[in-house]
Each structure stands twice: as C-alpha cells, then as structure tokens.
Short mmCIF file of C-alpha atoms in Angstrom, two decimals:
data_model
loop_
_atom_site.label_atom_id
_atom_site.label_comp_id
_atom_site.label_asym_id
_atom_site.label_seq_id
_atom_site.Cartn_x
_atom_site.Cartn_y
_atom_site.Cartn_z
CA MET A 1 49.89 25.51 -122.39
CA SER A 2 50.96 24.08 -125.80
CA LEU A 3 54.48 22.91 -124.34
CA LEU A 4 52.84 21.31 -121.50
CA GLY A 5 50.46 19.75 -124.10
CA ASP A 6 53.38 18.33 -125.95
CA ILE A 7 54.88 16.99 -122.73
CA ILE A 8 51.76 15.16 -121.73
CA ASP A 9 51.39 13.60 -125.24
CA ARG A 10 55.03 12.47 -124.95
CA VAL A 11 54.30 10.91 -121.58
CA LEU A 12 50.97 8.98 -122.52
CA SER A 13 51.57 8.54 -126.24
CA PRO A 14 55.06 7.74 -126.51
CA ASN A 15 54.81 6.24 -130.04
CA ARG A 16 53.29 9.37 -131.37
CA GLU A 17 54.98 10.81 -134.39
CA ILE A 18 56.97 13.82 -134.03
CA HIS A 19 57.17 16.05 -137.05
CA GLY A 20 60.40 18.11 -136.11
CA ILE A 21 61.80 20.12 -138.95
CA PRO A 22 64.81 18.55 -140.78
CA VAL A 23 67.91 20.27 -141.23
CA LEU A 24 69.08 21.65 -144.48
CA ASP A 25 72.10 19.17 -145.14
CA GLY A 26 73.17 16.50 -147.24
CA ALA A 27 71.50 16.78 -150.88
CA PHE A 28 69.34 19.23 -149.17
CA SER A 29 72.19 21.82 -148.51
CA PRO A 30 71.46 25.24 -149.44
CA ASN A 31 72.58 26.63 -152.51
CA GLN A 32 72.00 29.29 -154.88
CA ARG A 33 71.30 27.29 -158.22
CA LEU A 34 67.76 28.02 -158.69
CA ASP A 35 68.46 31.68 -159.07
CA GLN A 36 70.78 30.78 -162.13
CA ALA A 37 67.66 29.41 -163.83
CA ARG A 38 66.77 31.24 -166.81
CA GLN A 39 63.43 32.96 -167.60
CA LEU A 40 61.53 31.96 -170.67
CA GLY A 41 59.55 34.58 -172.41
CA ASP A 42 57.48 37.48 -170.51
CA GLU A 43 55.80 36.90 -167.26
CA ILE A 44 52.79 34.81 -166.61
CA GLU A 45 50.42 35.82 -164.09
CA ARG A 46 50.38 33.16 -161.15
CA PRO A 47 51.43 29.94 -163.32
CA ASP A 48 50.43 26.97 -161.45
CA ASP A 49 51.38 23.86 -163.73
CA ILE A 50 53.07 22.79 -166.74
CA ALA A 51 52.54 19.96 -169.30
CA LEU A 52 53.95 19.06 -172.49
CA GLY A 53 51.69 18.28 -175.25
CA GLN A 54 51.66 15.55 -177.92
CA ASP A 55 52.20 18.45 -180.34
CA GLY A 56 55.08 19.70 -178.81
CA ALA A 57 53.60 22.69 -177.02
CA LEU A 58 53.93 23.44 -173.62
CA TYR A 59 50.54 23.94 -171.78
CA VAL A 60 50.50 26.06 -168.62
CA SER A 61 47.66 26.95 -166.10
CA THR A 62 46.98 30.29 -164.99
CA GLY A 63 43.88 31.62 -163.22
CA ASN A 64 41.05 30.51 -165.16
CA HIS A 65 42.88 29.60 -168.39
CA VAL A 66 45.18 27.41 -170.01
CA LEU A 67 47.96 28.87 -172.51
CA ARG A 68 49.76 27.07 -175.16
CA CYS A 69 53.07 27.78 -175.64
CA THR A 70 55.15 27.48 -178.56
CA GLY A 71 58.71 28.30 -180.11
CA ASP A 72 62.27 27.50 -178.79
CA ASP A 73 61.80 29.04 -175.35
CA PHE A 74 57.73 28.71 -175.52
CA ASN A 75 57.59 32.50 -175.64
CA THR A 76 55.02 32.48 -178.23
CA ARG A 77 51.83 32.24 -176.12
CA THR A 78 48.19 31.83 -177.05
CA GLU A 79 44.95 31.29 -175.22
CA PHE A 80 44.11 27.48 -175.43
CA ALA A 81 41.16 27.31 -173.19
CA THR A 82 39.07 29.30 -170.64
CA LEU A 83 37.33 27.14 -167.84
CA ASP A 84 34.66 27.99 -165.17
CA GLY A 85 37.30 28.08 -162.22
CA PRO A 86 40.85 28.24 -161.43
CA VAL A 87 42.83 25.68 -163.42
CA GLY A 88 45.58 23.82 -161.28
CA GLY A 89 47.05 20.53 -162.30
CA LEU A 90 47.97 19.37 -165.97
CA ALA A 91 48.63 16.22 -167.81
CA CYS A 92 48.38 15.11 -171.17
CA THR A 93 47.11 11.71 -172.36
CA PRO A 94 48.73 9.54 -175.30
CA ASP A 95 45.54 10.44 -177.34
CA GLY A 96 46.20 14.36 -177.56
CA ARG A 97 43.73 15.42 -174.86
CA LEU A 98 44.85 17.44 -171.91
CA LEU A 99 43.51 16.95 -168.64
CA ALA A 100 42.82 19.89 -166.16
CA CYS A 101 42.26 20.19 -162.68
CA VAL A 102 39.46 23.06 -162.34
CA SER A 103 38.65 24.26 -158.94
CA GLY A 104 34.98 23.54 -157.98
CA VAL A 105 34.49 21.74 -161.02
CA GLY A 106 36.73 18.56 -161.03
CA LEU A 107 38.85 16.96 -163.63
CA VAL A 108 38.12 18.20 -167.46
CA ALA A 109 39.47 16.51 -170.49
CA LEU A 110 40.10 19.07 -173.39
CA SER A 111 40.15 18.13 -176.98
CA PRO A 112 43.29 19.04 -179.04
CA THR A 113 41.50 22.09 -180.16
CA GLY A 114 40.69 23.35 -176.58
CA GLU A 115 37.12 22.19 -176.33
CA ILE A 116 35.70 20.27 -173.22
CA ALA A 117 35.59 16.53 -174.38
CA GLY A 118 34.75 15.14 -170.89
CA LYS A 119 34.53 15.81 -167.11
CA LEU A 120 34.95 13.88 -163.85
CA GLU A 121 33.11 15.51 -161.12
CA SER A 122 32.37 13.43 -158.45
CA VAL A 123 33.45 10.08 -156.81
CA GLY A 124 31.32 7.80 -154.43
CA GLY A 125 28.55 10.56 -154.26
CA GLU A 126 31.14 13.32 -153.26
CA LYS A 127 32.11 16.24 -155.52
CA ILE A 128 35.60 16.69 -156.48
CA ALA A 129 35.79 20.30 -155.67
CA CYS A 130 39.56 20.48 -154.94
CA PRO A 131 41.49 18.77 -157.75
CA LEU A 132 44.96 19.42 -157.10
CA SER A 133 47.01 17.27 -159.47
CA VAL A 134 46.82 14.47 -161.94
CA THR A 135 48.86 12.12 -163.76
CA VAL A 136 48.69 9.58 -166.63
CA ALA A 137 50.11 5.83 -166.23
CA PRO A 138 51.51 4.19 -169.10
CA ASP A 139 48.74 2.14 -169.66
CA GLY A 140 46.36 5.10 -169.80
CA ALA A 141 44.70 4.84 -166.45
CA ILE A 142 44.46 8.26 -164.71
CA TYR A 143 45.22 9.32 -161.19
CA LEU A 144 43.77 12.27 -159.73
CA THR A 145 44.18 13.72 -156.12
CA ASP A 146 41.38 15.80 -154.32
CA GLY A 147 43.23 17.88 -151.85
CA SER A 148 40.33 18.50 -149.20
CA ARG A 149 36.73 18.34 -148.43
CA ASN A 150 37.09 21.72 -146.73
CA ASN A 151 38.47 24.32 -148.99
CA ARG A 152 39.36 24.57 -152.77
CA PRO A 153 42.80 24.95 -153.96
CA GLU A 154 43.12 28.80 -154.15
CA HIS A 155 42.64 28.64 -150.13
CA TRP A 156 45.61 26.38 -149.70
CA LEU A 157 46.90 28.74 -146.72
CA THR A 158 43.44 28.60 -144.91
CA ASP A 159 43.57 24.74 -145.35
CA LEU A 160 46.94 24.77 -143.79
CA MET A 161 46.11 27.10 -140.93
CA GLN A 162 42.80 25.40 -139.83
CA ASN A 163 44.77 22.34 -139.14
CA ARG A 164 41.70 19.97 -139.54
CA ALA A 165 41.89 16.30 -139.77
CA PRO A 166 43.24 15.10 -143.26
CA SER A 167 40.54 14.89 -145.71
CA GLY A 168 42.03 14.65 -149.06
CA ARG A 169 41.53 11.61 -151.51
CA LEU A 170 43.60 9.52 -154.36
CA ILE A 171 41.41 8.81 -157.02
CA ALA A 172 41.57 6.46 -160.03
CA CYS A 173 39.75 6.14 -163.44
CA ASN A 174 40.23 4.82 -166.63
CA SER A 175 41.34 6.52 -170.03
CA SER A 176 37.54 7.99 -170.67
CA LEU A 177 37.23 9.20 -167.21
CA GLY A 178 34.84 6.53 -166.16
CA GLY A 179 34.93 3.81 -163.38
CA ALA A 180 36.30 6.32 -160.94
CA SER A 181 36.94 4.97 -157.50
CA ALA A 182 38.78 6.48 -154.23
CA ARG A 183 42.03 4.56 -153.63
CA ALA A 184 43.14 6.48 -150.69
CA ASP A 185 41.42 8.78 -148.12
CA LYS A 186 42.53 10.96 -145.43
CA LEU A 187 45.37 12.43 -147.01
CA ALA A 188 46.91 15.99 -146.26
CA TRP A 189 46.62 18.18 -149.09
CA PRO A 190 48.14 15.63 -151.58
CA LEU A 191 49.38 18.11 -154.07
CA GLY A 192 51.87 15.80 -156.02
CA VAL A 193 50.97 12.42 -157.75
CA VAL A 194 53.08 10.62 -160.21
CA VAL A 195 53.14 6.87 -161.42
CA SER A 196 56.63 5.43 -160.46
CA GLY A 197 59.09 4.56 -163.07
CA ASP A 198 58.30 0.84 -162.77
CA GLY A 199 54.68 1.43 -163.20
CA LYS A 200 53.79 -0.80 -159.99
CA ASP A 201 53.07 2.23 -157.48
CA VAL A 202 51.64 5.81 -157.56
CA TRP A 203 53.58 8.33 -155.61
CA VAL A 204 51.71 10.88 -153.78
CA ALA A 205 53.21 14.00 -152.03
CA GLU A 206 51.09 15.36 -148.79
CA SER A 207 52.26 18.90 -148.39
CA TRP A 208 50.77 19.53 -144.75
CA ALA A 209 52.14 16.00 -143.48
CA HIS A 210 55.30 16.71 -145.09
CA ARG A 211 55.40 12.97 -146.52
CA LEU A 212 55.87 11.07 -149.59
CA THR A 213 54.03 7.95 -149.88
CA ALA A 214 53.78 5.02 -152.42
CA PHE A 215 50.64 3.56 -153.19
CA SER A 216 50.51 0.12 -154.96
CA ARG A 217 48.34 0.19 -158.08
CA ALA A 218 47.80 -3.45 -157.78
CA GLY A 219 46.01 -3.62 -154.17
CA ASP A 220 45.70 -1.82 -150.98
CA ASP A 221 49.09 -1.64 -150.09
CA ARG A 222 50.96 1.81 -149.36
CA ARG A 223 54.78 2.45 -147.66
CA VAL A 224 55.95 5.54 -146.63
CA ILE A 225 59.15 6.67 -148.76
CA VAL A 226 59.96 9.82 -146.73
CA LYS A 227 58.05 10.49 -143.61
CA ASN A 228 59.12 13.94 -142.88
CA HIS A 229 60.37 16.69 -145.39
CA THR A 230 61.90 19.90 -144.70
CA GLY A 231 59.38 21.91 -146.86
CA TYR A 232 56.01 21.50 -148.05
CA PRO A 233 56.00 19.04 -150.93
CA ALA A 234 54.31 20.03 -154.26
CA ARG A 235 54.01 18.18 -157.80
CA LEU A 236 55.79 15.57 -158.89
CA ALA A 237 57.15 14.69 -162.50
CA ARG A 238 58.81 11.62 -163.85
CA GLY A 239 62.43 11.99 -165.27
CA GLU A 240 64.82 9.34 -166.81
CA ASN A 241 65.86 6.15 -165.26
CA GLY A 242 63.03 6.07 -162.75
CA GLU A 243 64.00 9.71 -161.11
CA VAL A 244 61.18 11.94 -160.05
CA TRP A 245 61.41 15.60 -159.83
CA MET A 246 59.73 17.39 -156.80
CA ALA A 247 58.66 20.96 -156.19
CA PHE A 248 58.19 22.53 -153.01
CA LEU A 249 55.86 25.37 -152.07
CA ALA A 250 58.08 26.86 -149.09
CA LEU A 251 60.04 25.62 -146.17
CA ARG A 252 58.52 24.95 -142.81
CA THR A 253 59.55 27.23 -139.91
CA GLN A 254 59.55 26.94 -136.26
CA LEU A 255 57.16 30.14 -136.15
CA THR A 256 54.87 28.70 -138.14
CA GLU A 257 54.72 25.09 -136.59
CA PHE A 258 54.28 27.02 -133.36
CA VAL A 259 51.47 28.97 -134.65
CA LEU A 260 49.65 25.94 -135.89
CA ARG A 261 49.80 24.48 -132.29
CA GLU A 262 48.41 27.47 -130.54
CA ARG A 263 44.76 27.06 -131.86
CA ALA A 264 43.27 30.15 -130.14
CA PHE A 265 45.73 32.51 -131.45
CA CYS A 266 45.73 30.86 -134.84
CA GLU A 267 42.07 31.22 -135.12
CA GLU A 268 42.07 34.85 -133.93
CA MET A 269 44.61 35.62 -136.51
CA MET A 270 42.58 33.99 -138.97
CA ARG A 271 39.47 36.05 -138.03
CA THR A 272 40.86 39.42 -137.75
CA VAL A 273 44.08 39.46 -140.02
CA PRO A 274 44.07 39.75 -143.87
CA PRO A 275 45.36 36.49 -145.38
CA GLU A 276 48.33 37.97 -146.92
CA LEU A 277 49.61 38.95 -143.36
CA TRP A 278 49.17 35.56 -141.77
CA ILE A 279 51.91 33.76 -139.76
CA GLY A 280 52.51 31.15 -142.39
CA PRO A 281 54.43 30.20 -145.50
CA ALA A 282 54.04 32.58 -148.74
CA LEU A 283 54.73 31.97 -152.25
CA ASP A 284 55.98 35.66 -153.01
CA GLY A 285 59.08 36.44 -151.08
CA ARG A 286 58.92 40.25 -151.91
CA LEU A 287 58.87 41.88 -148.58
CA ASN A 288 55.62 43.65 -147.50
CA PRO A 289 56.23 46.10 -144.64
CA ARG A 290 53.42 45.10 -142.83
CA GLU A 291 53.88 41.08 -142.78
CA PRO A 292 55.03 39.20 -139.66
CA THR A 293 58.81 39.13 -139.57
CA GLN A 294 61.10 37.52 -137.29
CA ILE A 295 64.33 39.35 -136.23
CA GLY A 296 66.54 37.59 -138.28
CA ARG A 297 64.58 38.51 -141.36
CA ILE A 298 65.03 42.29 -140.76
CA LYS A 299 66.95 44.12 -143.56
CA LYS A 300 70.13 45.81 -142.22
CA LEU A 301 71.89 48.23 -144.44
CA GLY A 302 69.48 47.31 -147.23
CA ILE A 303 70.43 43.66 -147.31
CA GLN A 304 68.24 40.73 -146.31
CA LYS A 305 70.34 37.74 -145.45
CA PRO A 306 70.08 34.45 -147.30
CA TRP A 307 70.18 32.26 -144.20
CA ALA A 308 67.38 34.51 -142.64
CA PRO A 309 64.17 32.72 -141.41
CA PRO A 310 62.23 31.96 -144.88
CA ARG A 311 58.54 33.34 -145.25
CA SER A 312 58.76 32.16 -148.61
CA TYR A 313 61.53 30.12 -150.62
CA GLY A 314 62.23 28.29 -153.69
CA LEU A 315 63.26 24.70 -153.91
CA VAL A 316 63.27 21.89 -156.26
CA ALA A 317 64.55 18.30 -155.62
CA ARG A 318 65.82 15.58 -158.10
CA LEU A 319 64.73 12.01 -156.66
CA ASP A 320 66.27 8.48 -157.42
CA ASP A 321 63.79 5.54 -157.96
CA ARG A 322 63.66 4.80 -154.40
CA GLY A 323 62.52 8.53 -153.36
CA ALA A 324 66.05 9.77 -152.01
CA ALA A 325 67.26 13.18 -153.16
CA THR A 326 70.28 13.07 -155.26
CA GLU A 327 70.32 16.96 -156.05
CA THR A 328 68.52 20.13 -154.96
CA LEU A 329 68.54 23.45 -156.23
CA HIS A 330 67.51 26.48 -154.08
CA SER A 331 66.43 30.06 -154.09
CA ARG A 332 67.32 31.37 -150.66
CA VAL A 333 65.35 33.93 -148.63
CA ASP A 334 67.21 36.57 -151.00
CA GLY A 335 66.65 35.20 -154.09
CA ARG A 336 64.39 35.61 -157.11
CA VAL A 337 62.70 32.34 -157.94
CA HIS A 338 60.46 31.55 -154.94
CA GLY A 339 56.85 29.51 -154.85
CA ILE A 340 57.83 26.83 -157.08
CA THR A 341 54.44 24.68 -157.84
CA ALA A 342 55.51 22.23 -160.61
CA VAL A 343 58.64 21.10 -162.20
CA ARG A 344 58.75 18.87 -165.27
CA PRO A 345 61.66 17.65 -167.57
CA VAL A 346 61.04 18.71 -171.41
CA GLY A 347 63.38 16.89 -173.57
CA SER A 348 66.95 17.64 -172.29
CA ARG A 349 65.68 20.43 -170.34
CA VAL A 350 63.94 20.59 -166.94
CA LEU A 351 61.19 23.51 -166.59
CA ALA A 352 59.67 24.93 -163.55
CA VAL A 353 56.88 27.54 -162.65
CA SER A 354 57.20 30.12 -160.08
CA LYS A 355 53.90 30.99 -158.78
CA GLY A 356 55.22 33.43 -156.41
CA ARG A 357 57.58 35.49 -159.08
CA ASP A 358 55.06 35.06 -162.14
CA CYS A 359 57.51 33.25 -164.55
CA LEU A 360 58.49 30.23 -166.33
CA VAL A 361 62.26 29.28 -165.91
CA GLU A 362 64.49 26.60 -167.44
CA LEU A 363 66.62 25.12 -164.43
CA PRO A 364 70.55 25.14 -164.98
CA PRO A 365 72.13 22.29 -166.59
CA GLY A 366 74.56 19.83 -164.56
CA ARG A 367 74.59 19.12 -160.95
CA GLY A 368 76.74 21.91 -159.92
CA MET A 369 78.34 22.12 -156.54
CA GLN A 370 76.65 22.08 -153.23
CA GLU A 371 77.16 25.29 -151.30
CA GLY A 372 76.93 25.77 -147.55
#
C-alpha cells in the first residue's frame, strides 16, 4: 500500500519533494578518522552538549547536571549546577553567564557561580517544553530552538517515529532573555542553531527534515542551504573563517524510511515494543541481541562489517561559509565513537561528545585522506 501511495502521490503531485537518502560520496565518503579521536578523561554519562566558558573551563551537560571541566584535557570535573530537568544545549554569553536548555523548563541563565540568574519559559503564550539548542550572536542577541510541541528532548526517537507535522520553533530574545519572539515555526526537530560567520543569518539544522536552512536576522527571508542530508543533522558550531561544524545523530537507512511510511506497522511497533528495540536510529551502537537487525549487519566469524546497514553511526562534518561540506570524520558501524550530539572548536582543537559511548573526545588534527 505504501508503494501504491507513493506512485499516486508522484502522479497527482509531480512537484512534491522526495527525500531519497543521498549516497555517501565526495566530502562524505566513509573513512575511520573519528575512531582516531582521543578520549579526554573518564567517561561522562550521556553527555549532550559542550560550551567553552569565559573562564577557560569547558561546560558539559549530562542528565540534570552541568559539569565544569578544567585542566589541559578537561579531565578535572566538578558539578557546576543541578537543574529541574535534563539539560541539553549550552552556550556562553560575553558577560560570563552560561545558557542551558532544560527539558520541560525552557532556557535557563546561570551565573558564573552556578546560580540561576534568569529564565525564558514561554513565548507567545506557549511554553518552551522542548528546548534543544541555543547560540549567542556577536551583538548579544540569543537564538533558541524549541524542538516540538508534542515531545520533550529525551523523547527524540518517539518524535521521529510519530512522524507528525513539524511543530518546532526558532526563538529570538535579547541578552537579558527579554523581548522574546518566534522567528520561525513548523520546523522539524531543529536540533542545531548557529549565527553565520558574517552575522547576517541564523543557520538551523532540522533533524527530521534532513535540512540546513538560513534565516535572515534582519527580516523574514529564508533560504535552504542543503535540502537533503544523508543523516540526521544535530548541533552546529562556528569555526574559523566563517566555517561551521555540524554533528549528526546517526545515518538514515532505507529500512527506517520504509517503517516511517508504514503507519499502521509503525504505530503497532511503538505500542507493543520497548523503545530501545524499535526499528529506527540509535545513539549507542553496541549490539543488543534482541534489536532489529538487517541481514547485512549480522556478525560473521565474530566480525561486524563496517559497511553493514547502520543502526548507529558517528559522523561530524566541517562546512564552508556556504554550507558545503569540505571534510567529514566517520565512525562506521564497527566503530567506537557513535551518537555525536555536539562538536565545537576549542582554541586550536576540535572537541565532540559521543552520547552513544559516554565520552568527550578530541578530533584528530589535519584533514587526512578520504577512504572508500
């Protein structure tokens, strides 16, 4: 029935946008460079985002907590703050405050001592229950993404599999969290947000639409930078010379795309099967013997092929000032650094968090050679 529906749609709506999964080639050619990343310090349980503070410390969100990490490898860690819900996106302001996206609460501003200095809890009479990411413009303006009106950040997989109409928002406010307004609506899980290198646009990565879009800061104009990525784009971070770094939650697969179209099957699966066993992307690639497995992913002679259909994957991309990928780092199906939710340049280094494998890593220097 799904195939018949697709054929009818293409006949009746020839201009309908089809989001086929792009092939991994060109700058996205598979390699194993992300597995060469160096782990910094001990494991961190389910790290979600990182931000470099004005004090030179690295702040990491994990569960309901924010850690303050110091030392050459940020391996001296203390608890900076404990909040009223899971903490996601982080950003630092020029005056030393730390902005934290808190599930079910909204955007929370923390003082340099970890005390709550302000909150943004609603916009236009609607609560910000699903804050995903936050960024600060050079002029002090703050941009926040609210992922969904139906689910909270920790229920990201549920939101994907429900396949509802997009309901995310791009929100802008001033440096004191006042004057908030929704700059864009009907976004499909906008997990990444960053101000462009020239300061004129706000780039937003929509995970479920696989899209990167630029929204003008001066008006209502928008333009699609990349309309169809091979994975689920996650957080964005500014680099040098207008570059932007992008993390990916996982790669898309034909099986997941098929299940998303077969609504009766998908809804029955969600109703009767534990979420960790759903047919869909995962952050942690360690094989569960009960998980759904395509035949190409079955281990043979104790080995899992790196080119097997990916349930989880590690992927980071460096983009130029036009949004085109110039370099990518991969941790393939048999790799060890999966589920990258954030990547950020820190001085001369580039750091990332692997939520799937509970670690903070430093990416290998240099562009390296792309491998087939």
